[in-house]
PDB file of C-alpha atoms in Angstrom:
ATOM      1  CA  UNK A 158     -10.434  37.923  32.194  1.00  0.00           C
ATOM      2  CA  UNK A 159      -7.868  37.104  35.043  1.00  0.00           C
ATOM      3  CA  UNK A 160      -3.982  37.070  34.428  1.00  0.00           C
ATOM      4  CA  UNK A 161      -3.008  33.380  33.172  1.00  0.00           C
ATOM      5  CA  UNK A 162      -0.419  31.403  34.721  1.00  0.00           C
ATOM      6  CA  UNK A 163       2.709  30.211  33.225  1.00  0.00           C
ATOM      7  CA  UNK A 164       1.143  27.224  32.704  1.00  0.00           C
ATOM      8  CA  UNK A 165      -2.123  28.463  31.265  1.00  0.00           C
ATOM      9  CA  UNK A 166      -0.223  31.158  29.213  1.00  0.00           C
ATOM     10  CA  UNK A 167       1.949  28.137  27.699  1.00  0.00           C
ATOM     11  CA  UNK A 168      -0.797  25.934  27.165  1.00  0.00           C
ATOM     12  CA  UNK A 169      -2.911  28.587  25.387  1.00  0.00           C
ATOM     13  CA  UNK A 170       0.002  29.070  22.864  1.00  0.00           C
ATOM     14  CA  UNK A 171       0.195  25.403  22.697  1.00  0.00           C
ATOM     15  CA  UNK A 172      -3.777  25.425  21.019  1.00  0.00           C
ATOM     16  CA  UNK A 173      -3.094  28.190  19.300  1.00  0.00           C
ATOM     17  CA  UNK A 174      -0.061  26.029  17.763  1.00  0.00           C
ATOM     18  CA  UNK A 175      -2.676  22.809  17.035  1.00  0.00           C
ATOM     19  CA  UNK A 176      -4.516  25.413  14.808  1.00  0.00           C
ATOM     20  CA  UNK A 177      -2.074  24.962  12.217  1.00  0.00           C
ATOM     21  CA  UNK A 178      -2.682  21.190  12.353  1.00  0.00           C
ATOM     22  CA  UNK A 179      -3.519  19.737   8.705  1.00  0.00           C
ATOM     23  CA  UNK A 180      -4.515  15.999  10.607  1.00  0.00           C
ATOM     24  CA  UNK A 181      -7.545  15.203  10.051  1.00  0.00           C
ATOM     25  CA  UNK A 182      -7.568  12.976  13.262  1.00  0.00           C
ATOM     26  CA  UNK A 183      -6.296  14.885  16.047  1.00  0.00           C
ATOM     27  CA  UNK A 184      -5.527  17.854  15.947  1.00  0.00           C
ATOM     28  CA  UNK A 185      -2.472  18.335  18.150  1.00  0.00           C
ATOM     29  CA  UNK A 186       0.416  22.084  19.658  1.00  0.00           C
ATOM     30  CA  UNK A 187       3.422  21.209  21.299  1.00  0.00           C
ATOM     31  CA  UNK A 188       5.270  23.949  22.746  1.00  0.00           C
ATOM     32  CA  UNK A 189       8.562  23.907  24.473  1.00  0.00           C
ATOM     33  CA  UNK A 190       9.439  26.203  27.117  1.00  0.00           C
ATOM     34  CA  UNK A 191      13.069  27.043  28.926  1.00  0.00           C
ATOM     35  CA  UNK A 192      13.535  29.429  31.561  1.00  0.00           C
ATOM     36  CA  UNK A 193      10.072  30.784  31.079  1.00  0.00           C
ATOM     37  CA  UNK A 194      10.914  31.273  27.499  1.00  0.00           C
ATOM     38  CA  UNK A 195       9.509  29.770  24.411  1.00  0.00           C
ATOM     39  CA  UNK A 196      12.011  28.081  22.442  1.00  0.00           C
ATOM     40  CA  UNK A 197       9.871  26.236  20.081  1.00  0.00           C
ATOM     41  CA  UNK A 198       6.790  24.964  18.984  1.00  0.00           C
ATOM     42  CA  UNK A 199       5.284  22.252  16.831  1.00  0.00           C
ATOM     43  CA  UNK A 200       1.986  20.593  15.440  1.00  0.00           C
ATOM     44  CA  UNK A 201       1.128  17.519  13.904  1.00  0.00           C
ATOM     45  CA  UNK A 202       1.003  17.231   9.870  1.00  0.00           C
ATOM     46  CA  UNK A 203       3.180  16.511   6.903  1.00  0.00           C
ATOM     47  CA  UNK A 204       6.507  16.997   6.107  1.00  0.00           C
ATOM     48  CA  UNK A 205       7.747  20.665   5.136  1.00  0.00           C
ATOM     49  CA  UNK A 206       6.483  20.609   1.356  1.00  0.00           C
ATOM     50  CA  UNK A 207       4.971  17.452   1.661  1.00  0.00           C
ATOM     51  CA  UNK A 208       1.216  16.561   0.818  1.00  0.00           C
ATOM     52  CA  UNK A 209      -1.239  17.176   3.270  1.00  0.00           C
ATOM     53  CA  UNK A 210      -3.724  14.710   5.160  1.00  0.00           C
ATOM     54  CA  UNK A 211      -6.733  17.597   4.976  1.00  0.00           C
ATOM     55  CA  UNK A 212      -5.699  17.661   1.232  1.00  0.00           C
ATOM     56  CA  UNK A 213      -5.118  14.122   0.429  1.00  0.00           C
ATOM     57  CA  UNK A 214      -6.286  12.099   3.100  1.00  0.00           C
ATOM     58  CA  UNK A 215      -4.275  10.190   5.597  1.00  0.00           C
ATOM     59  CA  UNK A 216      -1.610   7.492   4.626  1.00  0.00           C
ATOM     60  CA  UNK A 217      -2.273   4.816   7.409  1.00  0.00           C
ATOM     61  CA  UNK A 218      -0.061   1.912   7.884  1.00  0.00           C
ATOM     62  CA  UNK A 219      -1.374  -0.443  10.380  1.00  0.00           C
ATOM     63  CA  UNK A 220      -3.353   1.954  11.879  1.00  0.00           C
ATOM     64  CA  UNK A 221      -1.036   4.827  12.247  1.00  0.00           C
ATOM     65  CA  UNK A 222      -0.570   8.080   9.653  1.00  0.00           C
ATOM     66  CA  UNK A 223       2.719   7.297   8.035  1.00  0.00           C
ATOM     67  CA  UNK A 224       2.512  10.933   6.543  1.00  0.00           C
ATOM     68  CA  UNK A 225       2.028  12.720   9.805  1.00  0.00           C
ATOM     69  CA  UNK A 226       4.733  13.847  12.348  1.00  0.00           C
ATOM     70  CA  UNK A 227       3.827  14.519  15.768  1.00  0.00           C
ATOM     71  CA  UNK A 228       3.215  18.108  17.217  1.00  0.00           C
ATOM     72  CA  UNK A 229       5.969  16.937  20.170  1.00  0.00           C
ATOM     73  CA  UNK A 230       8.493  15.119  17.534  1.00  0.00           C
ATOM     74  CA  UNK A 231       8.462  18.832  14.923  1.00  0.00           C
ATOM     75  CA  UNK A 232       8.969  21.101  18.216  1.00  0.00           C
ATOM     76  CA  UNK A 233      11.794  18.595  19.309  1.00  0.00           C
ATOM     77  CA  UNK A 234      13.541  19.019  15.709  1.00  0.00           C
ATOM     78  CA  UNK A 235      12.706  22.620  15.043  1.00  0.00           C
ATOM     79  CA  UNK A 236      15.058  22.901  18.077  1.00  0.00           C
ATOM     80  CA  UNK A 237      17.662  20.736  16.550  1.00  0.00           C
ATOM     81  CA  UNK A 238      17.285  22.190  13.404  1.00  0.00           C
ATOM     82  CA  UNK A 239      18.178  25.870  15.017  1.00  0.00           C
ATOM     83  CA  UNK A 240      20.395  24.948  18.256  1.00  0.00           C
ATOM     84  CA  UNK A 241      18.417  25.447  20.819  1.00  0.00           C
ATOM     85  CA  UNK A 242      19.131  23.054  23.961  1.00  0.00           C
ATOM     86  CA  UNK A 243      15.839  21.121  24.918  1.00  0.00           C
ATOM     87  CA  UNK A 244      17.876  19.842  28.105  1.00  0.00           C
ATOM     88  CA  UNK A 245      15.995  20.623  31.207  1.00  0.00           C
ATOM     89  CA  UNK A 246      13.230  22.157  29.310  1.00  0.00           C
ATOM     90  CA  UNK A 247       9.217  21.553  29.802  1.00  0.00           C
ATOM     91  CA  UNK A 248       7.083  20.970  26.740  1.00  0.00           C
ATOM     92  CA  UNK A 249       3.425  21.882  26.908  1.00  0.00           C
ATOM     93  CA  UNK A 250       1.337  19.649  24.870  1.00  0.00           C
ATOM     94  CA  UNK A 251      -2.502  19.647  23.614  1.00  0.00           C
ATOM     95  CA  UNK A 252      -2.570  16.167  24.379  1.00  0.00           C
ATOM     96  CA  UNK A 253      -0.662  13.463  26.403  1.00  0.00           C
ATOM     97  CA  UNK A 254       2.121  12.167  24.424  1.00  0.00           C
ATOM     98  CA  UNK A 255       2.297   8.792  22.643  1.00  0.00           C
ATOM     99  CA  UNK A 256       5.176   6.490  23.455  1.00  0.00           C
ATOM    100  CA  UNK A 257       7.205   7.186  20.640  1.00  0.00           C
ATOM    101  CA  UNK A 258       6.888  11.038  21.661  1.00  0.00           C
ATOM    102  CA  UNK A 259       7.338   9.589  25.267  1.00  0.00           C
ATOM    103  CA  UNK A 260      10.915   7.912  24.282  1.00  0.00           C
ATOM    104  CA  UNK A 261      12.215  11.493  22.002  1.00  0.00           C
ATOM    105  CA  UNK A 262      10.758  13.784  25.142  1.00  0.00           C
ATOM    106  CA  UNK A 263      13.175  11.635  27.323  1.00  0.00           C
ATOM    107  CA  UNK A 264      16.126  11.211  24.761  1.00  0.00           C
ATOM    108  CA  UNK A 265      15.422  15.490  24.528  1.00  0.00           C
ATOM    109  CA  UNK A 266      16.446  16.013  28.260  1.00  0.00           C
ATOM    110  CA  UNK A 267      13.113  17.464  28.925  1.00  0.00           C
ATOM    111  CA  UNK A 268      12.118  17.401  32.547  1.00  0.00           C
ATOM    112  CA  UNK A 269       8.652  18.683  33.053  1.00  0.00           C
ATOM    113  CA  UNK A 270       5.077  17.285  30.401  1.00  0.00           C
ATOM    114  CA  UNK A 271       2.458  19.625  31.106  1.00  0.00           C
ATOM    115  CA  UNK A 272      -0.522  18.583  28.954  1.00  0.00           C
ATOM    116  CA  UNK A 273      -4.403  19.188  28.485  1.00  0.00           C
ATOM    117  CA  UNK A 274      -6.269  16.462  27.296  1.00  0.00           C
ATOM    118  CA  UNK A 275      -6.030  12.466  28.392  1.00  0.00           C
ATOM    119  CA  UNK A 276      -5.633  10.542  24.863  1.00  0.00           C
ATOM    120  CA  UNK A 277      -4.859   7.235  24.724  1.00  0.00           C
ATOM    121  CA  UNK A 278      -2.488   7.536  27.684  1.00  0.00           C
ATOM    122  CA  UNK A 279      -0.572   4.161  27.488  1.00  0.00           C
ATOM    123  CA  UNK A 280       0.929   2.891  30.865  1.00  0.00           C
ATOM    124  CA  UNK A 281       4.719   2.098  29.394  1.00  0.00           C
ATOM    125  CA  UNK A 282       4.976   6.086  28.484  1.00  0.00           C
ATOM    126  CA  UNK A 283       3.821   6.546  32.187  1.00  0.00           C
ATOM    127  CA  UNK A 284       5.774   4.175  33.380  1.00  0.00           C
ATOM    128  CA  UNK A 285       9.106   5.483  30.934  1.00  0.00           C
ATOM    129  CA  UNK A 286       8.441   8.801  32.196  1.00  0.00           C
ATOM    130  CA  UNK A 287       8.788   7.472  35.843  1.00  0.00           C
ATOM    131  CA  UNK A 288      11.673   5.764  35.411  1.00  0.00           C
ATOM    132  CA  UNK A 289      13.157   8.586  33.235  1.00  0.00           C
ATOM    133  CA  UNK A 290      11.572  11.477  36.684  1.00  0.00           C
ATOM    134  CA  UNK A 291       9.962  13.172  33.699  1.00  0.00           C
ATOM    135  CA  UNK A 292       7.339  15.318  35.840  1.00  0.00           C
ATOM    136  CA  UNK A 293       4.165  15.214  34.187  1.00  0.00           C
ATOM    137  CA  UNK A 294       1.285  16.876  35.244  1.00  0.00           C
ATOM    138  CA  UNK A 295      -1.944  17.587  33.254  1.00  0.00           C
ATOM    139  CA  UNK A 296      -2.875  21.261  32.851  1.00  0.00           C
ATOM    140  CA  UNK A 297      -6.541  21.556  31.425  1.00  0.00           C
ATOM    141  CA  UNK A 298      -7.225  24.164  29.149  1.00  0.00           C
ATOM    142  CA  UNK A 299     -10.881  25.166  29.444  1.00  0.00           C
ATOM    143  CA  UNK A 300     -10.208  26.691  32.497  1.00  0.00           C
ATOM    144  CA  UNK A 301      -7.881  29.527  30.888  1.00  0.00           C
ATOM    145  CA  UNK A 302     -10.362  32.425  30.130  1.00  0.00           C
ATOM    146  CA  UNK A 303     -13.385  31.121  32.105  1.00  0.00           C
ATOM    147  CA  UNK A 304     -15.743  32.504  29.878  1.00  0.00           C
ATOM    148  CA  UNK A 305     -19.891  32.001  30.210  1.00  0.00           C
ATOM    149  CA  UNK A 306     -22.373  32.067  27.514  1.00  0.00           C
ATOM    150  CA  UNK A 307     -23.999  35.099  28.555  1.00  0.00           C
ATOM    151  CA  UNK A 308     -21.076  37.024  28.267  1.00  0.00           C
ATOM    152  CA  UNK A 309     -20.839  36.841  24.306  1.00  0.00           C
ATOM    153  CA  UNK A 310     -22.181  38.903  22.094  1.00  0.00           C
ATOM    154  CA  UNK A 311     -24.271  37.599  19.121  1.00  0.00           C
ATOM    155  CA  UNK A 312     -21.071  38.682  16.986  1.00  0.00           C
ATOM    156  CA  UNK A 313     -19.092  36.641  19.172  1.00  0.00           C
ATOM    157  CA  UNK A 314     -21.624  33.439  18.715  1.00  0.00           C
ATOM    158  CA  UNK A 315     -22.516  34.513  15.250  1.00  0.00           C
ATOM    159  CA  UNK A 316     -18.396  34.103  14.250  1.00  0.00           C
ATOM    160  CA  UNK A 317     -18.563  30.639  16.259  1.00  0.00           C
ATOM    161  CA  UNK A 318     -21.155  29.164  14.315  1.00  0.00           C
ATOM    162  CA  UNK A 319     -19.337  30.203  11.085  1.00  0.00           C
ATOM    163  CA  UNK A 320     -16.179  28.810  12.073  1.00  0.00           C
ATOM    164  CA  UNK A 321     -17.958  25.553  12.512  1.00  0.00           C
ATOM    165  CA  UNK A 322     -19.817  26.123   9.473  1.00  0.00           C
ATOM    166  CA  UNK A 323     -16.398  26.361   7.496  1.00  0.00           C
ATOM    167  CA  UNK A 324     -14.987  23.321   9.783  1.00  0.00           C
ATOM    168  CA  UNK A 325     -17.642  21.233   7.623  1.00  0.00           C
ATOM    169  CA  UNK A 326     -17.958  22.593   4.488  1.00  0.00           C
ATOM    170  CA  UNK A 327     -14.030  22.141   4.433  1.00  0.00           C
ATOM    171  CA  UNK A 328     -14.182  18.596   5.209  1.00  0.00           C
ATOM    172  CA  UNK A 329     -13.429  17.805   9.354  1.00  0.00           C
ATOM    173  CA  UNK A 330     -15.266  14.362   9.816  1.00  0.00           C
ATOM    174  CA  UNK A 331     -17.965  14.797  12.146  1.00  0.00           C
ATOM    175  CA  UNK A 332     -16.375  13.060  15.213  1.00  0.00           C
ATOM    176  CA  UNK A 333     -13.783  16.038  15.090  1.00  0.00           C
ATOM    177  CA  UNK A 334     -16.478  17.976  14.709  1.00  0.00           C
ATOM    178  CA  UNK A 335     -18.823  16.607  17.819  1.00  0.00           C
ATOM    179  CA  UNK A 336     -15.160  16.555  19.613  1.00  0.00           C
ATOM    180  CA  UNK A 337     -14.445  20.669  19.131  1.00  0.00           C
ATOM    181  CA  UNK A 338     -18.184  21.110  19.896  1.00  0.00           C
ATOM    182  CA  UNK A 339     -17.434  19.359  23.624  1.00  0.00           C
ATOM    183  CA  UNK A 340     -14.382  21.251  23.952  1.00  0.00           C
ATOM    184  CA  UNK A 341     -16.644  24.285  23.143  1.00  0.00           C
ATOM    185  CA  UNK A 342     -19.506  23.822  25.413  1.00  0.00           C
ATOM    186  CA  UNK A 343     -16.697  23.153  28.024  1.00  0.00           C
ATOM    187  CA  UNK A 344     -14.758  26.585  26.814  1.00  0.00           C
ATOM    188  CA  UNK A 345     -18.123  28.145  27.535  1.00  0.00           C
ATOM    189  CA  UNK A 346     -19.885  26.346  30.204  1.00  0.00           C
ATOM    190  CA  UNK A 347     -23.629  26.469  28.937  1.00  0.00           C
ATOM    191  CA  UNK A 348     -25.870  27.389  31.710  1.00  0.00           C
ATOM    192  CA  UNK A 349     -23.157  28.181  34.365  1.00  0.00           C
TER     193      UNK A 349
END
């Protein structure tokens, strides 16, 4: 495995931040980065003590979770919450930011959106990061540890077909499902 950039090493912690994700529609790391440094880091789900989508099952008002915060909105507040400046920071983010997320990112002083996956990119938060010279500049993350099939072991693709396995018997709807799959054959690149 080669050394990761900054960008790569940020956006890896970034996934490994969606992995605490209890959505049950998008699974979603945010993590903001000053000087290098990680300051804080955020995924989308419920309140602190509140009840869970994977428990409970989203809340949807006119077609938006009401229950869930975004990944970009907690990592925003966690630095609020402990003092940390977000002006002039970058936030790394597992997918490109809604316009709500747009608006806080700009209201946050952050100057650089580094993200891997297109979702639902609306042209206003394109356009609001223009006007606001938010850089934003998509960073993809299957490209981080450029593994091939042929280099795992069968413990390696035994423990991946658990994990999805436990993915279903634990309730992810199958277009999750079919969705880490992609990500997985991409992670892998089958027959490369």
């Amino acid at each position: 495995m080669k050394r990761l950039s900054w960008d790569q090493y940020f956006m890896a912690q970034s996934h490994l931040l969606a992995s605490r994700s209890t959505c049950t529609r998008l699974i979603v790391g945010a993590t903001i980065v000053r000087d290098k440094r990680i300051i804080a880091g955020g995924y989308n789900g419920s309140i602190s003590g509140g009840v869970h989508c994977n428990d409970e099952g989203c809340y949807m008002i006119d077609g938006h979770c009401a229950r869930t915060i975004h990944a970009e909105m907690n990592a925003i507040l966690q630095c609020a919450k402990f003092g940390e400046s977000t002006d002039g920071a970058e936030i790394y983010v597992t997918h490109f930011p809604c316009v709500q997320c747009c608006k806080a990112i700009i209201q946050a002083g952050i100057q650089s959106v580094y993200y891997a996956n297109d979702y639902k990119n609306h042209p206003y938060a394109v356009e609001l990061f223009q006007m606001a010279n938010v850089k934003v500049k998509k960073v993809p993350f299957e490209d981080v540890f450029e593994l091939k099939e042929d280099s795992l072991s069968g413990k390696q693709i035994a423990y991946i077909k658990e994990l999805f396995t436990r993915l279903e018997e634990n309730g992810t709807g199958k277009e999750e499902l079919q969705e880490l799959h992609d990500q997985a054959e991409r992670l892998f690149k089958r027959g490369s």
